[in-house]
Short mmCIF file of C-alpha atoms in Angstrom, two decimals:
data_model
loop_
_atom_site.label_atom_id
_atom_site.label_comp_id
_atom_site.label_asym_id
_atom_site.label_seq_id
_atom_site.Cartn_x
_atom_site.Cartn_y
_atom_site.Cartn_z
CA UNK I 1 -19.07 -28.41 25.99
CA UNK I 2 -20.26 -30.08 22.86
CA UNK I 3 -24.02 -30.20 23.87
CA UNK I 4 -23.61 -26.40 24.34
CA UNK I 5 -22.52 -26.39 20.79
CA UNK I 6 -18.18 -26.11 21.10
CA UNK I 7 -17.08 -27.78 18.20
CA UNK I 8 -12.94 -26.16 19.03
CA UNK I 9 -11.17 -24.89 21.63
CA UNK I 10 -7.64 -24.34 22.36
CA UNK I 11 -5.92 -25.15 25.94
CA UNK I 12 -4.45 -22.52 27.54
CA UNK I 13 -3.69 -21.84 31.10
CA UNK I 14 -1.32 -21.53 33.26
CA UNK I 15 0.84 -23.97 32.28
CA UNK I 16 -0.71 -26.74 30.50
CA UNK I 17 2.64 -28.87 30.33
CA UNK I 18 2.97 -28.84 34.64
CA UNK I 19 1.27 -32.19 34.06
CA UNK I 20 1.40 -33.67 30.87
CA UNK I 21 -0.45 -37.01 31.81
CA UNK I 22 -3.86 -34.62 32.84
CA UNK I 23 -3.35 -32.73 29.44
CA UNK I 24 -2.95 -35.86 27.50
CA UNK I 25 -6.50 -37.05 29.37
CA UNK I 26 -8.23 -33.88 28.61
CA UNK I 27 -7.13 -33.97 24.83
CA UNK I 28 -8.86 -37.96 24.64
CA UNK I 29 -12.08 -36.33 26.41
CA UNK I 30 -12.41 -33.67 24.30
CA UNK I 31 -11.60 -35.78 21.24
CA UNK I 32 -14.14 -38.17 22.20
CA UNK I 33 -16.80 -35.86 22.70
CA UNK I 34 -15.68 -34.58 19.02
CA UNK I 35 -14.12 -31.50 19.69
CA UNK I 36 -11.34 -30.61 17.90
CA UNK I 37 -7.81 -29.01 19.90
CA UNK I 38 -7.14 -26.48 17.38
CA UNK I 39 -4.12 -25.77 19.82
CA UNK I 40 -2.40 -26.23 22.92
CA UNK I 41 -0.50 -22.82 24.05
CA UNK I 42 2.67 -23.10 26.08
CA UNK I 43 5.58 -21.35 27.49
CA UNK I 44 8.09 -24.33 26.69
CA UNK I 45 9.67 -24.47 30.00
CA UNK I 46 10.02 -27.91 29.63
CA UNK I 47 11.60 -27.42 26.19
CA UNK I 48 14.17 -25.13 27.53
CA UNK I 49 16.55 -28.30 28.91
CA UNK I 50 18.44 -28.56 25.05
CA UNK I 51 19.35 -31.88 26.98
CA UNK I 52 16.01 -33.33 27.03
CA UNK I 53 15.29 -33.38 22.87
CA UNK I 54 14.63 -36.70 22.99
CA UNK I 55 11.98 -36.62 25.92
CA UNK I 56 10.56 -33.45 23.89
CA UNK I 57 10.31 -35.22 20.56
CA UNK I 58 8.41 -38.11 22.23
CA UNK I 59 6.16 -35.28 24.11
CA UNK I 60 5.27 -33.69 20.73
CA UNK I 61 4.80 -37.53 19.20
CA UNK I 62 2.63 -38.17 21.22
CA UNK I 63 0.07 -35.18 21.29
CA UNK I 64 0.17 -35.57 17.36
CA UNK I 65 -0.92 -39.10 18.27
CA UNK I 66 -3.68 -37.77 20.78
CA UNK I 67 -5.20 -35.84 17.86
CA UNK I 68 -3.48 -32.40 19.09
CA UNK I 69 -1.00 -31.08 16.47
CA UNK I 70 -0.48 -27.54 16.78
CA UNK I 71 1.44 -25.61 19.43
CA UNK I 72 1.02 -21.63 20.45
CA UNK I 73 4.18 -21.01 21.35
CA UNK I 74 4.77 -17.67 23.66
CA UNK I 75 7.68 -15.98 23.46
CA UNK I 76 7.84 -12.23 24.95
CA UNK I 77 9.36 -10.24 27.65
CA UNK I 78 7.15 -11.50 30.36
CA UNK I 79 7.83 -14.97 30.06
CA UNK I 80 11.20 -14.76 29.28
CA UNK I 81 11.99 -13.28 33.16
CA UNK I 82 10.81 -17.39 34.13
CA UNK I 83 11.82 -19.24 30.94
CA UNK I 84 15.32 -18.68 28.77
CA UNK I 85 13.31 -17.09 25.73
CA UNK I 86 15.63 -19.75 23.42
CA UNK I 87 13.18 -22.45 25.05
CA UNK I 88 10.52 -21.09 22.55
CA UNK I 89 12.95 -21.20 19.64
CA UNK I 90 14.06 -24.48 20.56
CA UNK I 91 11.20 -25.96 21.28
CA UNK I 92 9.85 -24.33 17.66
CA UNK I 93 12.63 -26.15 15.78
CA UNK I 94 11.67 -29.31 17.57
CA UNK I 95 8.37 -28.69 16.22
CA UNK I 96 9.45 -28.42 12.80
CA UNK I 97 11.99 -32.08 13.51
CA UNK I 98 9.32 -34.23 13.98
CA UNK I 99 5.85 -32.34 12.02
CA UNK I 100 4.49 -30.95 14.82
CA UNK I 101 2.51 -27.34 13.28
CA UNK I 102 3.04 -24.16 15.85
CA UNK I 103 3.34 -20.41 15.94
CA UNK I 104 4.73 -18.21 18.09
CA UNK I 105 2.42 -15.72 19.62
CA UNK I 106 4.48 -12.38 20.01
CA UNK I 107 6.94 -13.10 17.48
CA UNK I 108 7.55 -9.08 17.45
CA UNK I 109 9.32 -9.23 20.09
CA UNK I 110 12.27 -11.34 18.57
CA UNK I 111 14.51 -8.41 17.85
CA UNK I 112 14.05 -7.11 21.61
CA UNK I 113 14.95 -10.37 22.86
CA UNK I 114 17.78 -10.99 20.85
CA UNK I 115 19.70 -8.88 22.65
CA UNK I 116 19.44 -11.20 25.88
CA UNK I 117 20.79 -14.56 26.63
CA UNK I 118 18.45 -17.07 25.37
CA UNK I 119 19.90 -19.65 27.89
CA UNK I 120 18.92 -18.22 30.29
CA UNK I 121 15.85 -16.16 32.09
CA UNK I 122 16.41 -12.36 33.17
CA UNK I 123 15.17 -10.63 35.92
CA UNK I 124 12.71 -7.31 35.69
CA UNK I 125 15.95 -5.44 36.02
CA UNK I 126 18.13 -7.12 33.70
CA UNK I 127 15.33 -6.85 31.40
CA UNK I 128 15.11 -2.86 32.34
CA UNK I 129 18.71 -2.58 31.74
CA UNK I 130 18.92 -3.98 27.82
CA UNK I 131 15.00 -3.38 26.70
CA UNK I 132 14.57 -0.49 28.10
CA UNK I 133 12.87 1.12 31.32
CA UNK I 134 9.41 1.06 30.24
CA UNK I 135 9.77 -2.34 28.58
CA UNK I 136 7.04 -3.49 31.45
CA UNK I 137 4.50 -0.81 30.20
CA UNK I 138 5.24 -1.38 26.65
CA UNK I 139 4.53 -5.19 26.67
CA UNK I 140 1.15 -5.10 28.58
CA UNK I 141 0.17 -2.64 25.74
CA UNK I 142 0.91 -5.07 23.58
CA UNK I 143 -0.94 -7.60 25.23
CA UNK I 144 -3.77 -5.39 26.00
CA UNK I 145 -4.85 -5.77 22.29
CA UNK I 146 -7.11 -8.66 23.08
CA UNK I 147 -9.53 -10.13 20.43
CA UNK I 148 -8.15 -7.88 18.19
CA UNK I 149 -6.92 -9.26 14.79
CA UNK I 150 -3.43 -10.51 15.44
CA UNK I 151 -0.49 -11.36 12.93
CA UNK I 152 1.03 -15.10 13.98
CA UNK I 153 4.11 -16.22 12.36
CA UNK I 154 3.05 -19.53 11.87
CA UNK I 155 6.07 -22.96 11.34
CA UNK I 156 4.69 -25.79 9.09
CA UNK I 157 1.37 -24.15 8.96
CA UNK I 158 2.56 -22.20 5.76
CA UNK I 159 2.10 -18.00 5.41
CA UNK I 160 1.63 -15.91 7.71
CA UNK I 161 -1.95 -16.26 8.53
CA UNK I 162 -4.86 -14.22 10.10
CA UNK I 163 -6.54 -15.68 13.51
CA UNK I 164 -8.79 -13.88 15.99
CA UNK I 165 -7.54 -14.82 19.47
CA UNK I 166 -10.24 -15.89 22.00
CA UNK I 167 -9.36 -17.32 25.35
CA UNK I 168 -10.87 -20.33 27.01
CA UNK I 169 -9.04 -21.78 29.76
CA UNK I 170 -10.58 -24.85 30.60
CA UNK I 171 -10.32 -27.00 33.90
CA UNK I 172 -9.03 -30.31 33.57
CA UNK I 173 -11.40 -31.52 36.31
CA UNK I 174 -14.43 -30.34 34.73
CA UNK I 175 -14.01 -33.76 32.31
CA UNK I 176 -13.28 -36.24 34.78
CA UNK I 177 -16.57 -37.43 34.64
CA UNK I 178 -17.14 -37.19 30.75
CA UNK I 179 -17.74 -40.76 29.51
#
């Protein structure tokens, strides 16, 4: 990547938390090779156990440790039918506990999702029910604004802030050989 002149990139995926230990080695690679993790975007599934704080405090110690300090957080209707949408917020205030910087990407849809439990995920028809019947149309509209300019609420990154989103989802196994 850095021969071919990447100097950032964020990780994306699926799920980059499913295993931590491969992200962890993937953030040292691409460290090494001096490319900078401008961030790593999530769900926070494995925020959403308000149980676990402690394991998710030592999670977000040690990416800052790794060299990877700022989270994407997602937090929208689509995600919210797998994951409690208070994981996000949860995880978010976790972020600001221990100095870890984040922003949630599709913060606008707070006030939709307010009107759910956040402990809990919903189902397309539960969703349906209190969003409204085209709430499935009306988010992929929203997210079929790529590479547009988007407005991220950013947490201990200060103001609001302008960032042009770009994609790269990047294999873990493509730096297993990366010395």
């Amino acid at each position: 990547l850095r021969k071919g002149g990447c100097r950032s990139v964020h990780i994306g995926g699926g799920e980059p938390f499913l295993d931590f230990e491969r992200l962890l080695m993937v953030i040292r690679k691409l460290i090494r090779a001096g490319i900078t993790v401008e961030y790593i975007e999530t769900n926070a599934y494995w925020a959403a156990d308000l149980s676990s704080q402690k394991q998710t405090t030592e999670i977000l110690k040690k990416l800052v440790a790794e060299g990877a300090d700022t989270l994407c957080i997602s937090i929208d209707p689509f995600h919210a039918e797998y994951v409690p949408y208070g994981a996000p917020l949860a995880l978010a205030e976790m972020c600001e506990k221990t100095g870890m910087n984040y922003f949630l990407w599709k913060h606008e849809f707070l006030g939709a999702l307010s009107r759910l439990d956040p402990q809990k995920a919903h189902s397309r028809s539960d969703m349906e029910k209190v969003l409204s019947e085209k709430y499935l149309c009306n988010t992929a509209r929203c997210f079929a604004r790529q590479g547009e300019v988007n407005q991220f609420q950013f947490g201990g990154l200060g103001a609001e802030k302008k960032v042009v989103r770009l994609n790269i989802t990047v294999n873990p196994a493509l730096f297993m050989h990366v010395k």
